[in-house]
Every structure is written in C-alpha cells, then in structure tokens.
CSV table of C-alpha atoms in Angstrom, one decimal:
chain,number,residue,atom,x,y,z
A,2,MET,CA,95.7,138.1,125.4
A,3,VAL,CA,98.8,136.7,124.7
A,4,PRO,CA,98.5,133.3,123.4
A,5,ASP,CA,99.7,130.5,125.8
A,6,ALA,CA,101.7,128.8,123.3
A,7,PHE,CA,102.8,129.7,119.6
A,8,HIS,CA,102.7,126.6,116.6
A,9,TRP,CA,105.3,127.2,113.4
A,10,ARG,CA,103.6,126.2,110.0
A,11,GLU,CA,105.1,126.6,107.0
A,12,HIS,CA,101.3,126.1,105.5
A,13,LEU,CA,97.9,126.0,107.0
A,14,PRO,CA,96.5,122.6,107.2
A,15,LEU,CA,93.6,122.3,104.4
A,16,THR,CA,90.7,119.8,103.9
A,17,ALA,CA,90.1,117.8,100.9
A,18,ASN,CA,87.8,120.9,99.8
A,19,GLY,CA,90.8,122.9,100.1
A,20,LYS,CA,89.3,124.7,103.1
A,21,ILE,CA,91.6,125.7,106.3
A,22,ASP,CA,91.0,122.5,108.5
A,23,LYS,CA,89.8,124.4,111.8
A,24,LYS,CA,90.0,120.8,113.6
A,25,ALA,CA,93.4,120.2,112.9
A,26,LEU,CA,94.3,123.8,114.2
A,27,THR,CA,92.1,123.1,117.3
A,28,ALA,CA,93.9,120.0,117.7
A,29,LEU,CA,97.5,121.6,117.9
A,30,ALA,CA,96.2,124.4,120.1
A,31,ALA,CA,95.5,121.7,122.6
A,32,HIS,CA,99.2,120.4,122.8
A,33,PRO,CA,101.5,123.5,123.3
A,34,GLU,CA,104.7,123.1,121.9
A,35,THR,CA,107.1,123.6,124.4
A,36,ALA,CA,110.7,122.7,126.1
A,37,ASP,CA,108.8,121.2,128.5
A,38,ASN,CA,106.8,118.5,127.0
A,39,TYR,CA,109.2,118.0,123.7
A,40,ARG,CA,111.1,114.9,123.7
A,41,ALA,CA,113.3,114.6,121.1
A,42,PRO,CA,113.3,111.1,119.2
A,43,ARG,CA,116.2,108.7,120.4
A,44,THR,CA,116.3,106.0,117.9
A,45,ALA,CA,116.7,105.7,114.1
A,46,THR,CA,113.2,104.1,113.9
A,47,GLU,CA,112.0,107.0,115.9
A,48,ARG,CA,113.7,109.7,113.8
A,49,ARG,CA,112.5,108.2,110.5
A,50,LEU,CA,108.8,107.9,111.8
A,51,ALA,CA,109.1,111.8,113.1
A,52,GLN,CA,110.4,112.4,109.7
A,53,ALA,CA,107.2,110.7,108.0
A,54,TRP,CA,104.9,112.3,110.4
A,55,ALA,CA,106.2,115.7,109.5
A,56,ARG,CA,105.8,115.4,105.8
A,57,VAL,CA,102.5,114.1,106.4
A,58,LEU,CA,101.0,116.3,108.7
A,59,GLY,CA,102.9,119.6,107.4
A,60,VAL,CA,104.7,120.2,110.8
A,61,PRO,CA,108.4,121.0,110.8
A,62,ALA,CA,110.4,117.7,111.2
A,63,GLY,CA,111.8,119.0,114.8
A,64,ARG,CA,108.7,119.6,116.4
A,65,VAL,CA,107.4,116.0,116.4
A,66,GLY,CA,108.4,114.5,119.3
A,67,ARG,CA,108.9,110.8,120.5
A,68,ARG,CA,106.0,111.4,122.9
A,69,ASP,CA,103.4,112.9,120.5
A,70,HIS,CA,99.9,111.2,119.5
A,71,PHE,CA,99.7,111.2,115.8
A,72,PHE,CA,95.9,112.1,116.0
A,73,GLU,CA,96.5,114.7,118.3
A,74,LEU,CA,98.8,116.7,116.0
A,75,GLY,CA,96.0,117.1,113.4
A,76,GLY,CA,96.2,113.3,111.6
A,77,THR,CA,92.8,111.8,110.3
A,78,SER,CA,91.9,108.6,108.7
A,79,LEU,CA,93.3,110.0,105.2
A,80,SER,CA,96.5,111.2,106.5
A,81,ALA,CA,97.0,107.7,108.0
A,82,VAL,CA,96.9,106.1,104.9
A,83,LYS,CA,99.4,108.6,103.8
A,84,LEU,CA,101.8,107.7,106.5
A,85,ALA,CA,101.3,104.1,105.7
A,86,ILE,CA,102.3,104.7,101.9
A,87,ALA,CA,105.0,107.1,102.8
A,88,LEU,CA,106.5,104.2,104.8
A,89,ASP,CA,106.2,101.5,102.1
A,90,ARG,CA,103.2,99.6,104.4
A,91,ALA,CA,105.8,99.2,107.0
A,92,VAL,CA,102.6,100.3,109.4
A,93,SER,CA,98.8,99.7,108.6
A,94,LEU,CA,96.0,101.6,109.7
A,95,LYS,CA,95.4,99.2,112.4
A,96,ASP,CA,99.3,99.5,113.9
A,97,LEU,CA,98.3,103.4,113.9
A,98,THR,CA,95.1,103.2,115.7
A,99,ARG,CA,96.8,100.7,118.2
A,100,HIS,CA,99.9,102.8,118.9
A,101,PRO,CA,99.2,106.5,117.9
A,102,VAL,CA,102.5,107.6,120.1
A,103,LEU,CA,105.2,107.6,118.0
A,104,ALA,CA,107.9,105.8,120.3
A,105,ASP,CA,105.3,103.3,120.8
A,106,LEU,CA,104.6,102.6,117.2
A,107,ALA,CA,108.4,102.5,116.7
A,108,GLU,CA,108.8,99.8,119.2
A,109,LEU,CA,106.5,97.8,116.9
A,110,LEU,CA,108.3,98.4,114.2
A,111,ASP,CA,111.3,97.3,115.8
A,112,GLY,CA,109.8,94.4,117.2
A,113,TYR,CA,109.4,94.9,120.8
A,114,ARG,CA,105.7,94.9,120.6
A,115,GLU,CA,103.5,92.3,119.4
A,116,PRO,CA,100.8,93.1,116.6
A,117,HIS,CA,97.6,93.5,117.5
A,118,ARG,CA,95.5,90.7,116.5
A,119,GLY,CA,91.7,91.2,117.4
A,120,LEU,CA,89.0,93.7,115.8
A,121,LEU,CA,88.5,95.9,119.0
A,122,HIS,CA,91.2,98.3,119.1
A,123,THR,CA,91.3,100.7,122.7
A,124,LEU,CA,91.6,104.3,122.0
A,125,VAL,CA,91.7,105.3,125.4
A,126,GLU,CA,91.9,103.6,128.9
A,127,PRO,CA,91.5,105.2,132.4
A,128,ALA,CA,94.5,105.2,134.7
A,129,GLY,CA,92.5,103.7,137.4
A,130,ASP,CA,89.3,101.5,137.3
A,131,PRO,CA,87.0,102.6,134.1
A,132,THR,CA,83.4,103.6,135.0
A,133,GLY,CA,82.4,101.6,131.9
A,134,HIS,CA,83.4,100.6,128.5
A,135,LEU,CA,82.2,102.0,125.3
A,136,VAL,CA,82.6,99.8,122.1
A,137,CYS,CA,82.0,101.8,118.7
A,138,PHE,CA,80.6,100.4,115.4
A,139,PRO,CA,81.6,102.9,112.5
A,140,TYR,CA,79.8,104.0,110.0
A,141,ALA,CA,79.7,102.5,106.0
A,142,GLY,CA,83.1,102.2,105.0
A,143,GLY,CA,84.8,103.7,108.0
A,144,ASN,CA,87.2,102.3,110.6
A,145,ALA,CA,88.4,102.7,114.3
A,146,VAL,CA,90.4,105.7,113.5
A,147,ASN,CA,87.1,107.5,113.1
A,148,PHE,CA,86.4,107.2,116.5
A,149,GLN,CA,89.8,109.2,117.8
A,150,PRO,CA,87.8,112.6,118.3
A,151,VAL,CA,85.3,110.8,120.4
A,152,ALA,CA,88.2,109.5,122.3
A,153,ARG,CA,89.8,112.7,123.1
A,154,ALA,CA,86.7,114.3,124.2
A,155,LEU,CA,86.0,111.3,126.6
A,156,ARG,CA,89.5,111.1,127.8
A,157,THR,CA,89.0,112.8,131.3
A,158,GLY,CA,85.3,111.0,131.9
A,159,GLY,CA,86.7,107.8,133.1
A,160,LEU,CA,85.4,105.9,130.0
A,161,ALA,CA,87.7,103.3,128.4
A,162,VAL,CA,86.8,103.9,124.5
A,163,HIS,CA,87.3,100.9,122.4
A,164,ALA,CA,86.4,100.8,118.4
A,165,VAL,CA,85.9,98.1,115.9
A,166,GLU,CA,88.2,98.0,113.1
A,167,LEU,CA,85.9,95.7,110.3
A,168,PRO,CA,88.0,93.0,108.3
A,169,GLY,CA,88.8,94.6,105.1
A,170,HIS,CA,88.4,98.0,105.5
A,171,ASP,CA,92.1,99.0,106.2
A,172,LEU,CA,93.3,100.4,102.9
A,173,THR,CA,96.9,100.4,104.1
A,174,ALA,CA,96.9,96.7,104.5
A,175,ASP,CA,96.8,93.8,102.0
A,176,PRO,CA,93.5,93.2,100.9
A,177,GLU,CA,91.5,90.8,103.0
A,178,PRO,CA,87.5,89.4,102.4
A,179,PHE,CA,84.8,91.5,104.2
A,180,ALA,CA,83.4,89.6,107.1
A,181,ALA,CA,79.3,88.8,107.7
A,182,ARG,CA,78.0,90.9,110.3
A,183,GLU,CA,77.4,87.5,112.6
A,184,ASP,CA,81.1,86.9,111.9
A,185,VAL,CA,82.1,90.4,113.2
A,186,VAL,CA,79.6,90.4,116.2
A,187,GLU,CA,81.0,87.1,117.5
A,188,ARG,CA,84.5,88.0,117.1
A,189,VAL,CA,84.0,91.3,119.1
A,190,VAL,CA,81.5,89.6,121.8
A,191,THR,CA,84.4,87.1,122.3
A,192,GLU,CA,86.9,89.6,122.7
A,193,ILE,CA,84.5,91.9,125.2
A,194,THR,CA,84.0,88.7,127.3
A,195,ARG,CA,87.4,87.2,127.0
A,196,ARG,CA,89.0,90.5,128.1
A,197,GLY,CA,86.4,90.6,131.3
A,198,LEU,CA,84.9,94.0,130.2
A,199,THR,CA,82.0,95.4,132.3
A,200,LYS,CA,79.7,98.1,132.3
A,201,ILE,CA,79.2,97.9,128.6
A,202,LEU,CA,77.9,100.6,126.3
A,203,LEU,CA,77.8,100.4,122.8
A,204,TRP,CA,77.6,102.9,119.8
A,205,GLY,CA,76.8,102.2,116.4
A,206,HIS,CA,77.1,104.9,113.9
A,207,SER,CA,75.0,104.7,110.5
A,208,SER,CA,74.9,101.1,109.1
A,209,GLY,CA,77.0,100.3,112.5
A,210,THR,CA,73.8,100.7,114.2
A,211,ALA,CA,73.3,97.2,112.8
A,212,TYR,CA,76.6,95.5,114.8
A,213,ALA,CA,75.8,97.7,117.8
A,214,LEU,CA,72.3,96.2,118.3
A,215,ALA,CA,73.3,92.4,117.1
A,216,ALA,CA,76.0,92.6,119.6
A,217,ALA,CA,73.8,93.8,122.5
A,218,GLN,CA,71.6,90.9,121.6
A,219,LEU,CA,74.2,88.5,121.4
A,220,LEU,CA,76.0,89.8,125.1
A,221,GLN,CA,72.5,89.7,126.5
A,222,ALA,CA,72.0,85.9,125.4
A,223,ARG,CA,75.5,85.2,127.0
A,224,GLN,CA,74.6,87.0,130.5
A,225,VAL,CA,76.6,89.9,129.8
A,226,PRO,CA,74.9,92.9,131.0
A,227,VAL,CA,74.7,96.0,128.2
A,228,GLN,CA,73.8,99.5,130.2
A,229,GLN,CA,73.2,101.7,126.8
A,230,VAL,CA,73.1,101.1,123.2
A,231,TYR,CA,73.3,104.3,121.2
A,232,LEU,CA,72.2,104.5,117.6
A,233,SER,CA,73.5,107.3,115.9
A,234,ALA,CA,72.5,108.7,112.0
A,235,GLN,CA,70.3,105.8,111.1
A,236,LEU,CA,66.4,105.7,110.8
A,237,PRO,CA,64.4,102.1,110.5
A,238,GLY,CA,62.4,102.9,107.9
A,239,ASP,CA,60.6,100.1,106.5
A,240,ALA,CA,61.4,96.7,105.1
A,241,ALA,CA,60.4,97.4,101.7
A,242,GLY,CA,62.5,100.3,101.6
A,243,ARG,CA,65.3,98.9,102.9
A,244,ARG,CA,65.2,96.0,100.2
A,245,ALA,CA,65.0,98.3,97.5
A,246,ALA,CA,68.1,100.4,98.6
A,247,ALA,CA,69.9,97.5,99.0
A,248,ASP,CA,68.9,96.3,95.3
A,249,ALA,CA,70.2,100.0,94.1
A,250,LEU,CA,73.3,99.9,96.0
A,251,THR,CA,73.9,96.3,94.7
A,252,ALA,CA,73.6,97.5,90.9
A,253,ARG,CA,76.1,100.2,91.3
A,254,THR,CA,79.9,99.6,90.5
A,255,ASP,CA,82.9,100.7,92.8
A,256,ALA,CA,83.6,103.4,90.8
A,257,GLU,CA,80.0,104.9,90.8
A,258,ILE,CA,80.2,104.4,94.5
A,259,ALA,CA,83.4,106.1,94.8
A,260,LYS,CA,81.9,109.0,92.8
A,261,GLU,CA,79.1,109.8,95.0
A,262,LEU,CA,80.9,109.2,98.1
A,263,SER,CA,83.6,111.8,97.1
A,264,ALA,CA,81.3,114.3,96.5
A,265,ASP,CA,79.5,114.0,99.8
A,266,GLY,CA,81.0,116.1,102.6
A,267,GLY,CA,81.4,113.2,104.9
A,268,TYR,CA,83.8,111.2,102.3
A,269,GLY,CA,85.3,113.7,100.9
A,270,ALA,CA,88.9,112.6,101.5
A,271,LEU,CA,88.4,110.0,99.0
A,272,GLY,CA,89.4,112.0,96.0
A,273,ASP,CA,92.6,112.3,97.4
A,274,LEU,CA,93.2,108.5,97.2
A,275,ASP,CA,94.3,106.7,94.2
A,276,GLN,CA,91.8,104.9,92.1
A,277,GLN,CA,92.5,101.3,93.6
A,278,ARG,CA,92.1,102.3,97.1
A,279,ALA,CA,88.8,104.4,96.2
A,280,ALA,CA,87.4,101.6,94.5
A,281,ARG,CA,88.1,99.0,98.1
A,282,ALA,CA,86.8,102.2,100.2
A,283,ALA,CA,83.5,102.0,98.1
A,284,ALA,CA,83.4,98.2,98.1
A,285,ALA,CA,83.7,98.0,101.9
A,286,TYR,CA,80.8,101.1,102.0
A,287,ARG,CA,78.4,99.0,99.8
A,288,HIS,CA,79.3,95.8,102.2
A,289,ASP,CA,78.6,97.6,105.4
A,290,ALA,CA,75.3,99.3,104.2
A,291,LEU,CA,74.0,95.9,102.7
A,292,CYS,CA,74.9,94.3,106.0
A,293,ALA,CA,72.5,97.3,107.8
A,294,HIS,CA,69.5,96.9,104.6
A,295,HIS,CA,69.1,93.2,105.1
A,296,TYR,CA,69.5,93.4,109.2
A,297,PHE,CA,67.3,96.1,109.5
A,298,ALA,CA,64.9,94.8,106.3
A,299,ASP,CA,64.6,91.5,108.6
A,300,LEU,CA,64.1,92.6,112.1
A,301,LEU,CA,61.1,95.1,110.6
A,302,ASP,CA,59.4,91.8,109.0
A,303,HIS,CA,60.3,89.9,112.5
A,304,PRO,CA,60.6,92.0,115.4
A,305,ARG,CA,60.8,89.2,117.6
A,306,GLY,CA,62.6,86.6,115.8
A,307,SER,CA,65.7,88.4,114.3
A,308,GLY,CA,69.1,87.7,115.5
C-alpha cells in the first residue's frame, strides 16, 4: 500500500473547465521523481527552459530535469502554446512537437540542431526496426501535438508513430496560409517516400479522414503499399448533407465558430486563448472541415473518379 513515488505539487492541475486534470496526474505518476532518473539542467538555456516549463506545467522548478519530456510531465497543446508565449515565441509548437525533451529543445535554441521543415513529425521511433509506420492526420483545427497520448500508448508496441502538422495551424508561429488538401497530401506522401518508410498505416481523425484516404490513394498510385487505413470519428453521410454543412460553416464568422467550439468538450481549451489566437484556431477548424465536406461530397457523387 506504500506508493512507489511521491510528487510534490503546489496546486493540482486543472482542466479548462476547472476540474482536476486526471490525465496530467496519470502522466506524472508514470514518471517517478527520484534521484536516480533526475538530471539537472546544465546550460543557461536548459535552466531557462526548466523555469518556463515549471511555470506552465505548475511543477516546482527544481523537479524539471534536462531529460524530461514536456508532454509526459502533463503538457498539452494548450500548455505548449502558453510555453511559446512565455518564451517570447523563441520556440514554436512545431519545435516542441519535434523536440519534447528539454535538453533537445535547448540544443535547438542554441543552434546545435536544424529546425524541422516538413509536415511529418516523428513522435515515437523504436530502437530497432519498426514493425510499421503509423501516420496520423489530426481533426479539424488540430495539430501533431494531439497525437502525443497515442504515441505514448504505442511506445512499446514496436510502431514508429508520426503525426502531420498542417500549414497555418501552429498558433505560436507567424501566421501562414492554410494549404489545400491536395498540397498537404502531396507533401506528406513525398516525405514518406523520400524517407523510405514502409509498412504504412494511416489514421485520420474526424476531418483528418479525408487527408488519410487521399494519402492512401496517392501512395497506392505511386506503388507504395498501405497496410491499413483507420478512419475515426467520421460518418460519410450523403453528398447533399455534406454540401449543406459546408455552406452553413462558410456563413459563420471566426468569432462565432470559436464560441461554439469553446462550448464543445473537445475544444474547451480555446477559452484560455486570447481573441486573436482563438480566431486563428476557428479559421483552421473551418478550413479543415470544409476540406472534408467537399472531399466526401465529391467522393459520394463520383465513387470511382474522386482523387
């Protein structure tokens, strides 16, 4: 009955709705704070990052080590945005997704690591040959960070887990234009083939299902086998319904969409963002949802001719 580890907390982590964040507590419990695995920050940049992580995650600064993983300490996409703001945007959401370990992120800031330019971010890579490569496409308005819990759950399964960061979705970076579905799929498929990934599995969540299906089609056309395509939280519906939903979404303003999403359990964190970033997140949601509506409407009208 004696706990394996103790975690000192000034305050219990809370969700956007003011409830105890059980996921954050579970993540802390999975990584005991002991003298054996704690490695103190060494450089000035590492110490600066440790202090910022501590403030954002609500943990004592002396407990954040150089080998700690931001998301395994309870970090979320919202706390990642807050961290970027706290660091005056010296890092972006993409940087943190790619380098979630404190020492690695410090090396990026100090110029010892090259910034990542592609859309495909590796979240988990097994030590040996992977049993397959899982490529994940996020839900409307989402980003690669959203798949960190999945990556942790699959860490010991032998799969390499990659997630797609859609252009224009990083709320911590300078605004950039959203990209058409065709452009995103082309870039992701090019990255997959250039890196020589094999045993491909694709996962699309909600609006991400349109990207996953289109990517599967393009990969097959380029003679790259796809083992499985997983479609989550998406029903095809009918073409007329899809187009009606697209028209209704087009008529809403960013502010209206942000308000609706804030009331949704899956997007409650939007309420913690400033008005400008919440509007950007709403615009990203609209863009992704419209991409999915138009893709599936065309596919339902022309099952054999859609690409």
